[in-house]
XYZ file of C-alpha atoms in Angstrom:
700
model
C -55.153 29.673 64.108
C -54.550 27.136 66.845
C -54.278 28.166 70.429
C -50.561 27.490 70.400
C -50.130 29.645 67.289
C -52.262 32.443 68.782
C -50.166 32.417 71.921
C -46.923 32.605 69.922
C -48.256 35.493 67.832
C -49.201 37.465 70.923
C -45.774 36.818 72.364
C -44.114 38.163 69.200
C -46.319 41.252 69.295
C -45.239 41.944 72.796
C -41.649 41.793 71.667
C -42.203 43.591 68.352
C -40.144 46.628 69.145
C -37.093 44.586 70.060
C -37.489 42.326 67.036
C -37.901 45.222 64.632
C -34.887 46.964 66.058
C -32.826 43.780 65.594
C -33.992 43.394 62.017
C -33.221 46.945 61.034
C -29.808 46.965 62.620
C -28.501 43.779 60.928
C -25.279 44.139 58.990
C -26.210 41.903 56.033
C -29.448 43.263 54.611
C -30.572 46.751 53.780
C -33.934 47.784 55.289
C -36.021 50.743 54.105
C -39.438 52.357 54.409
C -40.868 54.390 51.511
C -43.810 56.725 51.642
C -44.835 59.026 48.821
C -41.764 57.881 46.843
C -39.442 59.174 49.560
C -37.308 57.285 52.015
C -38.616 57.789 55.531
C -36.280 55.183 56.974
C -33.141 53.351 55.889
C -30.779 51.322 58.003
C -27.037 51.759 58.040
C -26.428 48.744 55.770
C -28.601 50.108 52.973
C -27.015 53.568 53.178
C -23.573 51.972 53.083
C -24.472 49.950 49.956
C -25.194 53.151 48.009
C -22.497 55.351 49.530
C -24.770 57.687 51.498
C -25.651 58.274 55.121
C -29.108 57.398 56.423
C -29.861 61.099 57.010
C -28.939 61.967 53.400
C -31.232 59.316 52.008
C -34.098 60.277 54.337
C -33.593 63.958 53.598
C -35.773 63.913 50.487
C -34.251 61.217 48.298
C -36.361 58.444 46.793
C -35.897 55.097 45.049
C -35.304 56.774 41.677
C -32.090 58.344 43.023
C -30.674 54.858 43.726
C -31.776 53.214 40.483
C -29.879 52.937 37.200
C -31.681 54.811 34.400
C -32.076 51.456 32.687
C -34.412 50.196 35.455
C -36.317 53.430 36.398
C -39.492 52.196 34.710
C -39.274 48.787 36.398
C -38.823 50.190 39.924
C -41.505 52.865 39.427
C -43.977 50.273 38.156
C -43.404 47.913 41.083
C -43.815 50.698 43.679
C -46.947 52.000 41.945
C -48.557 48.539 41.942
C -48.244 48.304 45.706
C -49.319 51.873 46.346
C -52.484 51.255 44.350
C -53.150 47.993 46.110
C -52.655 45.873 42.968
C -50.052 43.797 44.777
C -49.333 43.639 48.462
C -45.782 42.247 48.005
C -43.202 42.398 45.251
C -39.879 40.692 44.599
C -37.652 41.850 41.790
C -34.123 42.511 40.640
C -32.777 45.852 39.471
C -29.512 47.645 38.823
C -28.593 49.895 41.787
C -26.817 53.259 41.335
C -24.220 54.259 43.931
C -23.260 57.781 44.859
C -20.025 57.488 42.846
C -21.948 56.422 39.759
C -20.987 52.765 39.918
C -23.696 50.152 39.614
C -24.414 46.829 41.231
C -27.009 44.091 41.131
C -29.689 44.523 43.819
C -32.567 42.304 44.832
C -35.614 43.726 46.609
C -38.521 42.291 48.597
C -41.126 44.883 49.554
C -44.493 44.752 51.335
C -47.283 47.374 51.508
C -48.031 48.667 55.048
C -49.726 51.598 56.793
C -47.427 54.134 58.358
C -48.929 57.051 60.359
C -52.253 56.286 58.754
C -50.991 56.479 55.149
C -49.808 53.795 52.638
C -46.126 52.926 52.805
C -43.744 50.202 51.698
C -41.281 48.406 53.900
C -38.688 46.324 52.167
C -35.435 44.402 52.290
C -32.598 44.992 49.786
C -29.537 42.854 49.177
C -26.414 43.320 47.056
C -26.406 40.199 44.852
C -23.585 41.272 42.521
C -21.376 38.288 43.299
C -24.178 35.827 42.791
C -25.281 37.460 39.530
C -21.708 37.595 38.292
C -21.338 33.885 38.981
C -24.651 33.171 37.297
C -23.620 35.176 34.250
C -20.325 33.339 34.064
C -22.134 30.032 34.282
C -24.609 31.184 31.639
C -21.767 32.300 29.381
C -19.987 29.023 29.850
C -23.157 27.099 29.155
C -23.752 29.190 26.050
C -20.185 28.580 24.897
C -20.396 24.858 25.583
C -23.774 24.651 23.869
C -22.444 26.381 20.776
C -19.250 24.340 20.847
C -21.084 21.038 21.128
C -23.502 22.096 18.413
C -20.651 22.742 15.995
C -19.149 19.262 16.566
C -19.860 17.320 13.362
C -20.214 14.056 15.274
C -23.471 13.255 17.109
C -23.380 14.173 20.829
C -26.116 13.316 23.350
C -26.848 13.534 27.070
C -28.917 11.223 29.269
C -30.014 11.428 32.886
C -29.416 8.709 35.446
C -32.518 6.825 34.258
C -31.279 6.713 30.673
C -33.647 9.365 29.306
C -32.379 11.989 26.879
C -31.837 15.458 28.318
C -30.021 17.054 25.382
C -28.111 16.621 22.125
C -26.453 18.580 19.336
C -27.607 19.208 15.779
C -25.577 16.301 14.407
C -27.403 13.894 16.725
C -30.749 15.271 15.539
C -29.778 14.417 11.981
C -28.372 11.052 13.020
C -31.470 10.012 14.972
C -33.995 11.713 12.681
C -35.729 13.573 15.539
C -35.584 17.150 16.795
C -34.440 17.902 20.328
C -37.974 18.710 21.420
C -39.110 15.296 20.221
C -36.138 13.611 21.884
C -36.114 15.141 25.370
C -37.453 12.860 28.087
C -37.546 9.782 25.867
C -35.542 6.562 26.231
C -33.895 4.359 23.618
C -36.964 2.109 23.714
C -39.045 5.032 22.435
C -36.872 5.674 19.360
C -35.042 2.435 18.422
C -36.034 -1.122 17.461
C -36.298 -3.384 20.471
C -33.184 -5.450 19.654
C -31.005 -2.339 19.314
C -32.664 -0.697 22.316
C -31.763 -3.719 24.458
C -28.101 -3.400 23.416
C -27.983 0.371 24.014
C -29.730 0.071 27.388
C -27.430 -2.732 28.531
C -24.383 -0.656 27.574
C -25.740 2.402 29.412
C -26.557 0.376 32.502
C -23.088 -1.178 32.544
C -21.623 2.335 32.434
C -23.924 3.566 35.229
C -22.921 0.585 37.367
C -19.196 1.093 36.798
C -19.197 4.936 36.759
C -16.452 6.139 34.416
C -15.902 5.900 30.668
C -16.981 3.422 28.009
C -15.838 2.860 24.411
C -17.119 0.309 21.925
C -17.689 -0.165 18.207
C -21.074 -0.823 16.669
C -22.860 -0.896 13.335
C -25.789 1.523 13.145
C -28.327 2.688 10.571
C -28.576 6.431 9.912
C -32.200 7.567 10.050
C -31.665 10.237 7.371
C -31.065 7.816 4.499
C -31.149 4.325 6.003
C -27.459 3.750 5.296
C -25.449 1.494 7.591
C -22.315 2.910 9.188
C -19.516 1.654 11.407
C -19.255 3.888 14.492
C -17.465 4.137 17.819
C -19.396 5.143 20.952
C -17.441 7.231 23.477
C -19.439 7.678 26.708
C -18.727 8.972 30.208
C -20.812 9.466 33.359
C -21.188 12.813 35.157
C -22.252 13.569 38.752
C -24.627 16.030 40.280
C -23.452 18.716 42.720
C -24.169 16.402 45.645
C -21.978 13.644 44.202
C -24.796 11.378 43.102
C -25.011 10.039 39.550
C -26.273 12.670 37.155
C -26.265 10.713 33.906
C -23.976 10.300 30.923
C -22.689 12.187 27.921
C -21.969 10.323 24.690
C -20.303 10.973 21.346
C -20.711 8.878 18.205
C -17.716 8.863 15.838
C -18.376 7.591 12.322
C -15.426 5.381 11.339
C -16.901 4.021 8.097
C -14.370 5.856 5.922
C -11.533 4.787 8.182
C -12.722 1.185 8.047
C -12.892 1.318 4.269
C -9.435 2.897 4.132
C -8.025 0.275 6.501
C -9.585 -2.454 4.390
C -8.183 -0.917 1.207
C -4.714 -0.599 2.744
C -4.866 -4.156 4.057
C -6.016 -5.438 0.676
C -3.274 -3.517 -1.125
C -0.668 -4.870 1.280
C -1.848 -8.471 0.960
C -3.149 -8.884 -2.583
C -1.576 -8.605 -6.013
C -2.922 -5.540 -7.807
C -2.839 -7.174 -11.257
C -4.403 -10.598 -10.680
C -6.244 -10.040 -7.407
C -4.525 -13.095 -5.919
C -2.869 -13.126 -2.479
C 0.693 -11.823 -2.624
C 3.823 -13.205 -0.950
C 3.018 -11.515 2.372
C -0.433 -13.078 2.659
C 0.916 -16.370 1.321
C 3.413 -16.546 4.177
C 0.643 -15.873 6.733
C -1.647 -18.531 5.294
C 1.179 -21.031 4.918
C 2.107 -20.559 8.586
C -1.538 -21.180 9.581
C -1.852 -24.249 7.373
C 1.385 -25.704 8.712
C 0.116 -25.352 12.283
C -3.168 -27.005 11.283
C -1.320 -29.804 9.489
C 0.812 -30.399 12.578
C -2.250 -30.565 14.854
C -4.152 -32.857 12.495
C -1.077 -34.928 11.559
C -1.640 -34.556 7.821
C 0.426 -33.596 4.776
C 0.614 -30.312 2.901
C 2.018 -29.646 -0.568
C 3.508 -26.462 -1.961
C 3.585 -25.887 -5.737
C 5.944 -23.288 -7.178
C 4.902 -22.310 -10.743
C 6.957 -20.332 -13.234
C 5.692 -19.561 -16.742
C 8.086 -20.693 -19.469
C 8.966 -18.093 -22.137
C 6.965 -15.404 -20.366
C 9.833 -12.947 -20.669
C 9.792 -13.411 -24.430
C 6.097 -12.495 -24.512
C 6.625 -9.551 -22.217
C 9.624 -8.214 -24.120
C 8.425 -8.834 -27.644
C 4.697 -8.156 -27.451
C 4.722 -5.524 -24.730
C 4.050 -5.403 -20.995
C 0.315 -4.881 -21.476
C 0.121 -8.222 -23.314
C 2.265 -9.826 -20.615
C -0.091 -8.492 -17.954
C -3.107 -9.952 -19.733
C -1.305 -13.293 -19.954
C -0.711 -13.263 -16.193
C -4.373 -12.440 -15.519
C -5.587 -15.308 -17.698
C -3.016 -17.704 -16.220
C -4.144 -16.816 -12.703
C -7.765 -17.574 -13.627
C -6.858 -20.909 -15.211
C -4.792 -22.013 -12.223
C -7.637 -21.120 -9.856
C -10.099 -23.331 -11.718
C -8.382 -26.579 -10.673
C -8.153 -25.759 -6.955
C -10.381 -26.502 -3.986
C -11.942 -23.808 -1.807
C -9.435 -24.679 0.921
C -6.431 -24.208 -1.393
C -4.568 -20.923 -1.823
C -2.975 -19.659 -5.024
C -0.845 -16.534 -4.891
C 1.249 -14.480 -7.255
C 4.520 -13.704 -5.542
C 6.032 -11.605 -8.307
C 6.706 -11.531 -12.043
C 5.422 -14.740 -13.610
C 5.744 -16.819 -10.435
C 2.775 -18.368 -8.630
C 2.692 -20.480 -5.478
C -0.112 -22.843 -4.457
C -0.802 -24.214 -0.968
C -2.545 -27.593 -1.037
C -3.475 -28.455 2.566
C -4.572 -31.897 3.704
C -3.289 -33.900 0.715
C -3.176 -37.689 0.871
C 0.373 -37.911 -0.484
C 2.805 -36.313 -2.910
C 1.136 -37.949 -5.903
C -2.053 -35.958 -5.249
C -0.039 -32.759 -5.698
C 1.330 -34.189 -8.935
C -2.213 -34.663 -10.253
C -2.961 -30.984 -9.606
C 0.337 -29.937 -11.191
C -0.406 -31.937 -14.354
C -3.852 -30.332 -14.673
C -2.243 -26.905 -14.452
C 0.393 -27.810 -17.039
C -2.312 -28.988 -19.423
C -4.288 -25.772 -19.065
C -1.293 -23.465 -19.392
C 0.052 -25.242 -22.464
C -3.037 -24.310 -24.462
C -2.797 -21.156 -26.610
C -3.723 -17.878 -24.946
C -5.860 -15.418 -26.884
C -4.268 -12.065 -26.041
C -6.095 -9.341 -27.883
C -6.667 -11.507 -30.945
C -3.094 -12.821 -30.912
C -2.558 -16.485 -30.066
C 0.424 -16.960 -27.765
C 1.878 -20.279 -26.647
C 3.634 -20.664 -23.317
C 4.019 -23.465 -20.827
C 4.960 -23.793 -17.179
C 7.525 -25.415 -14.940
C 6.309 -26.540 -11.512
C 8.265 -27.515 -8.428
C 6.636 -29.464 -5.583
C 7.702 -29.647 -1.926
C 5.729 -31.626 0.666
C 5.298 -31.190 4.435
C 6.565 -32.928 6.531
C 8.724 -35.101 4.253
C 10.725 -32.261 2.689
C 10.583 -29.552 5.341
C 8.823 -28.388 8.477
C 8.804 -24.603 8.108
C 7.478 -22.235 5.477
C 10.865 -20.819 4.511
C 12.345 -24.218 3.751
C 9.291 -25.417 1.830
C 9.220 -22.303 -0.358
C 12.925 -22.638 -1.071
C 12.659 -26.353 -1.865
C 9.651 -25.895 -4.167
C 11.566 -23.121 -5.944
C 14.558 -25.408 -6.416
C 12.320 -28.180 -7.760
C 10.842 -25.684 -10.246
C 14.327 -24.863 -11.562
C 14.959 -28.590 -11.921
C 11.780 -28.882 -14.006
C 13.042 -26.100 -16.276
C 16.415 -27.801 -16.612
C 14.677 -31.008 -17.683
C 13.052 -29.290 -20.659
C 10.237 -27.164 -19.175
C 6.486 -27.842 -19.408
C 6.880 -30.342 -16.583
C 6.687 -30.709 -12.818
C 9.363 -32.000 -10.514
C 9.399 -33.098 -6.867
C 12.057 -31.741 -4.532
C 15.005 -33.991 -3.745
C 17.924 -33.335 -1.367
C 20.308 -33.173 -4.323
C 18.491 -30.041 -5.516
C 19.487 -28.305 -2.312
C 23.080 -29.132 -3.100
C 22.669 -27.621 -6.571
C 21.007 -24.524 -5.144
C 23.836 -24.053 -2.713
C 26.223 -24.473 -5.630
C 24.439 -21.693 -7.544
C 24.568 -19.478 -4.462
C 28.255 -20.189 -4.029
C 28.905 -19.484 -7.708
C 27.328 -16.062 -7.297
C 29.796 -15.162 -4.554
C 32.660 -16.720 -6.505
C 31.667 -14.742 -9.616
C 32.175 -11.426 -7.848
C 35.584 -12.569 -6.649
C 36.451 -13.882 -10.121
C 35.728 -10.484 -11.691
C 38.009 -8.757 -9.177
C 40.805 -11.328 -9.579
C 40.578 -11.691 -13.369
C 39.777 -15.408 -13.467
C 38.093 -15.100 -16.866
C 39.613 -15.685 -20.264
C 38.310 -15.339 -23.806
C 38.499 -18.256 -26.219
C 37.953 -18.001 -29.948
C 36.297 -20.411 -32.358
C 36.952 -19.896 -36.084
C 34.093 -19.208 -38.502
C 35.022 -20.561 -41.928
C 34.021 -19.179 -45.311
C 32.700 -22.292 -47.076
C 33.484 -20.861 -50.510
C 37.178 -20.181 -49.858
C 37.747 -22.682 -47.077
C 39.494 -20.026 -44.962
C 38.650 -18.647 -41.546
C 37.562 -15.052 -42.046
C 35.698 -14.649 -38.778
C 35.780 -15.924 -35.210
C 33.380 -16.004 -32.272
C 34.626 -14.742 -28.893
C 33.512 -17.031 -26.071
C 33.972 -16.287 -22.365
C 35.557 -18.991 -20.202
C 35.886 -19.171 -16.422
C 38.640 -21.233 -14.876
C 37.597 -21.573 -11.239
C 40.573 -22.038 -8.863
C 38.985 -25.102 -7.218
C 36.137 -26.204 -9.501
C 38.036 -26.026 -12.749
C 36.282 -24.912 -15.931
C 32.733 -23.711 -15.183
C 30.420 -24.049 -18.246
C 29.058 -20.736 -19.603
C 25.474 -21.999 -19.486
C 25.971 -22.367 -15.719
C 27.546 -19.033 -14.812
C 26.097 -16.681 -17.467
C 22.506 -16.852 -16.060
C 23.887 -16.206 -12.585
C 25.902 -13.246 -13.874
C 22.703 -11.836 -15.365
C 20.811 -12.309 -12.085
C 23.420 -10.550 -9.928
C 24.136 -7.735 -12.380
C 27.647 -8.726 -13.518
C 26.823 -9.490 -17.142
C 27.631 -5.931 -18.234
C 31.090 -6.070 -16.684
C 31.804 -9.464 -18.236
C 30.486 -8.303 -21.608
C 32.826 -5.302 -21.560
C 35.768 -7.593 -20.809
C 34.917 -9.790 -23.798
C 34.567 -6.699 -26.014
C 38.003 -5.324 -25.133
C 39.714 -8.729 -25.533
C 37.972 -9.323 -28.863
C 38.745 -5.847 -30.160
C 42.414 -6.247 -29.306
C 42.589 -9.493 -31.300
C 40.555 -8.014 -34.159
C 42.967 -5.060 -34.376
C 45.951 -7.456 -34.449
C 44.303 -9.625 -37.120
C 43.151 -6.620 -39.138
C 46.730 -5.344 -39.329
C 47.685 -8.561 -41.134
C 44.592 -9.405 -43.170
C 41.571 -7.297 -44.165
C 37.948 -8.351 -43.779
C 38.368 -10.076 -40.437
C 35.555 -9.896 -37.860
C 35.212 -11.028 -34.256
C 31.654 -11.929 -33.188
C 30.503 -11.130 -29.650
C 27.345 -12.543 -28.056
C 25.336 -9.770 -26.400
C 22.822 -10.662 -23.689
C 19.499 -8.781 -23.585
C 20.475 -7.589 -20.103
C 23.522 -5.831 -21.569
C 21.323 -3.620 -23.736
C 19.275 -2.497 -20.730
C 21.947 -2.042 -18.072
C 25.280 -3.272 -19.455
C 26.492 -0.089 -21.147
C 27.263 -1.888 -24.424
C 26.111 1.221 -26.260
C 29.436 2.810 -25.302
C 31.319 0.378 -27.539
C 30.785 2.532 -30.618
C 32.333 5.555 -28.922
C 35.274 3.446 -27.753
C 35.899 2.275 -31.317
C 35.930 5.871 -32.517
C 38.427 6.936 -29.850
C 40.647 3.938 -30.687
C 40.538 4.889 -34.405
C 39.549 1.322 -35.314
C 36.975 0.352 -37.961
C 33.645 -0.613 -36.287
C 33.329 -3.365 -38.905
C 35.919 -5.362 -36.949
C 33.189 -6.281 -34.438
C 30.077 -8.338 -35.186
C 27.338 -8.372 -32.550
C 25.283 -11.561 -32.148
C 21.809 -11.186 -30.636
C 18.821 -13.497 -30.153
C 15.509 -13.254 -31.992
C 13.867 -12.221 -28.715
C 16.054 -9.163 -28.483
C 15.314 -8.314 -32.098
C 11.616 -8.059 -31.237
C 12.207 -5.974 -28.089
C 10.849 -2.482 -28.772
C 12.133 -0.766 -25.648
C 13.929 2.486 -26.568
C 17.235 1.408 -24.997
C 17.311 -1.730 -27.161
C 16.097 -0.183 -30.403
C 18.390 2.836 -30.208
C 21.473 0.740 -29.377
C 20.852 -1.608 -32.326
C 20.461 1.366 -34.671
C 23.608 2.905 -33.222
C 25.564 -0.287 -33.974
C 24.353 -0.356 -37.562
C 24.925 3.366 -38.164
C 28.491 2.937 -36.937
C 29.114 0.085 -39.372
C 29.092 -2.816 -36.917
C 27.694 -6.129 -38.187
C 24.573 -7.500 -36.439
C 23.765 -11.225 -36.618
C 20.834 -13.254 -35.300
C 22.108 -16.122 -33.137
C 20.263 -19.449 -32.701
C 17.865 -18.572 -35.507
C 14.720 -20.698 -35.560
C 14.525 -21.417 -31.809
C 12.501 -18.357 -30.751
C 9.885 -15.979 -32.143
C 10.693 -15.463 -35.820
C 9.326 -12.084 -36.956
C 10.859 -11.799 -40.430
C 9.784 -8.176 -40.897
C 12.185 -7.187 -38.139
C 15.137 -8.546 -40.113
C 14.645 -5.730 -42.590
C 13.660 -3.159 -40.003
C 16.997 -3.388 -38.209
C 19.190 -4.024 -41.247
C 20.482 -7.406 -40.052
C 23.613 -8.772 -41.766
C 23.531 -12.492 -41.050
C 21.584 -15.412 -39.586
C 23.183 -18.182 -37.528
C 21.263 -21.441 -37.886
C 21.004 -23.143 -34.499
C 23.018 -26.333 -33.979
C 19.810 -28.252 -33.226
C 18.962 -28.161 -36.947
C 22.522 -29.082 -38.038
C 22.998 -32.118 -35.784
C 20.366 -34.195 -37.657
C 21.066 -32.735 -41.079
C 22.316 -36.027 -42.508
C 19.447 -38.181 -41.266
C 16.397 -35.951 -40.906
C 14.921 -34.704 -44.151
C 12.790 -32.165 -42.272
C 15.836 -30.519 -40.735
C 17.517 -30.512 -44.142
C 14.452 -28.831 -45.683
C 14.355 -26.220 -42.926
C 18.052 -25.417 -43.345
C 17.732 -25.101 -47.099
C 14.647 -22.869 -46.715
C 16.379 -20.592 -44.216
C 19.416 -20.229 -46.500
C 17.242 -19.448 -49.522
C 15.122 -16.947 -47.558
C 18.192 -15.228 -46.096
C 19.798 -14.842 -49.508
C 16.570 -13.393 -50.902
C 16.756 -10.799 -48.113
C 20.412 -10.116 -48.808
C 21.607 -11.821 -45.627
C 24.574 -14.142 -45.080
C 24.082 -17.472 -43.301
C 26.288 -19.112 -40.668
C 25.746 -22.738 -39.603
C 26.642 -23.597 -36.006
C 27.704 -26.957 -34.623
C 29.156 -28.478 -37.787
C 30.911 -31.675 -36.684
C 31.055 -33.939 -39.752
C 32.253 -33.640 -43.322
C 28.844 -34.767 -44.554
C 27.168 -31.872 -42.766
C 29.701 -29.505 -44.279
C 29.092 -30.834 -47.794
C 25.323 -30.546 -47.452
C 25.627 -26.953 -46.230
C 27.968 -26.026 -49.079
C 25.559 -27.609 -51.548
C 22.673 -25.631 -50.063
C 24.637 -22.405 -50.553
C 25.458 -21.732 -46.895
C 28.031 -18.940 -46.553
C 29.846 -19.760 -43.317
C 30.171 -22.590 -40.818
C 31.695 -23.171 -37.407
C 32.043 -26.275 -35.314
C 34.354 -29.014 -34.095
C 34.975 -30.152 -37.673
C 37.181 -27.074 -38.061
C 38.331 -26.253 -34.529
C 37.197 -26.100 -30.958
C 37.188 -22.777 -29.064
C 40.783 -22.014 -28.031
C 42.771 -19.395 -26.122
C 44.142 -16.466 -28.097
C 47.679 -17.835 -28.397
C 46.449 -21.168 -29.729
C 44.051 -19.391 -32.066
C 46.876 -17.282 -33.506
C 48.933 -20.451 -34.036
C 45.946 -22.092 -35.732
C 45.603 -19.113 -38.062
C 49.268 -19.298 -39.003
C 48.689 -22.771 -40.437
C 46.160 -21.249 -42.865
C 43.678 -24.018 -42.325
C 41.289 -24.651 -45.165
C 38.070 -26.607 -45.252
C 38.563 -30.045 -46.780
C 36.209 -30.897 -49.607
C 34.388 -34.204 -49.892
C 36.603 -35.147 -52.855
C 39.727 -34.756 -50.748
């Protein structure tokens, strides 16, 4: 000991009594002296802690009296070690027992001394209940947090301020492929490839520099199976008690399933499920992009609107599954003629739209259109069945025809309709006059609704003459529309529009009631009279024509007064609504005829299946009957075949006496056309009947 230290020690010794008295009388710490397991001295603070007086404790009580039974062995062992000289000092924690039986946490520091020549222990005792309670609460919270974090299915990790791992949960162990013991104290450079470690370290350092939170997406490889996953890192810094940076806590959320779901949803929203082509939504997006690019680069863009001709016939007659296969094959064929920069989409039904960016001029689009027409006109092999269709294509060009996507789509659509009107299997460029026609069609749709409400329609009748007797025994009811400003609107112009806007059923019912009224009048004067009504395929599906039979029953009129004329396409339609309605007509006694025979799919077996009464040979075969031997042969063959099947035959469009004579010679049963009479209003038709017109013979 140095001289200064020796001098200080001597000074303390000289003041020992005063110092000891100050120590023992302090109000914060209990002081005691034990000899032979009995208290020989306690200060007031210690006695107060246990609920005794100093004299009571020093009157024969020992440490065991102030110790919870749980810790008797601990306290006895520590005192015995010092009494035997095994340890000079001891520091331990035990559970103190108060006079009232309550317990508290106590902490003791005792030292072996000599007192009156015998071994003794002097010690300090403190009530540490508050501190222990706080420590237990912290321990409980830590235990809870540890368990909570460990049950989180997403990987969670902790790093200190240097970026070294200080903890993680079980999910992170599985993610990283290391146990916690292997992970603690290591950095990302110890467990990850250098390129990934650089990224992780840079992200951590950026977070340490900014102090706060950090979120970013990344692609990682799971150590367990080597699979790659899309994840989101959520990280936040935490501070030490003194406010300095303590490190960071991070959570890894696997978003692979969400990414796949988002991709699936996006694909479903933007692509056609049947063909895999972009749909109308994605087409609009791409067209907007291409138009912007064309504007910047000052170049042209062409839009092709494709509609398959006769697709509805395939779909209705052969079934939707065959129609779907046709669309799939058509989509593949169209794609084969396009560049990688082009876009082909299916926007619905049998309609496709192609974007041709950066075309030299309109003629380049025409070259592409012709290639598509050539491909689509070839027979399709649909499950071993060869099917022939074609296409109609409309072309609109930016910037000549329009500057925005809406206008270009509309103009290409209008050009497509023009191609259909010109005979189909062709392409047509947009012209301003088409817009006028489109606006006319739109206006007709609005006018049609008004016309139905105001009763602007009338029914005209054209006689059907029995060629054997020369008398009119039947008539065809034909709808006519006298527009208040446009005059007579042709049926081939307003009927398709009525079908599109859902008015064909209403118009069909009007024709039925007008025709039935005339048939009843005619029937009262002459038996065997029929009125023929053309029935659109749409009327069978949503036009309520099936109710006609019930109406006839309620009116107590013979169903045979009405003859229904349908197309071959409808005959082949196997949908329940169509089949059942046709059978209902026949069971009721109504006559069913096939109109325009020879212009569609001719499935002769269906003529017998549905008990058809008559065939109407299309006017296209009659018009060249005198000059075309092929047409004459076809007509004669149809008549012979029909008679073999027990069917009557009606020839449409008879305009000359020569045609009439040839039909009579071939054995045709009935004929109608301008040779006999044009369609006329009911009053004129009744007057015509009163003249008892007969068919002139060639000899006359």
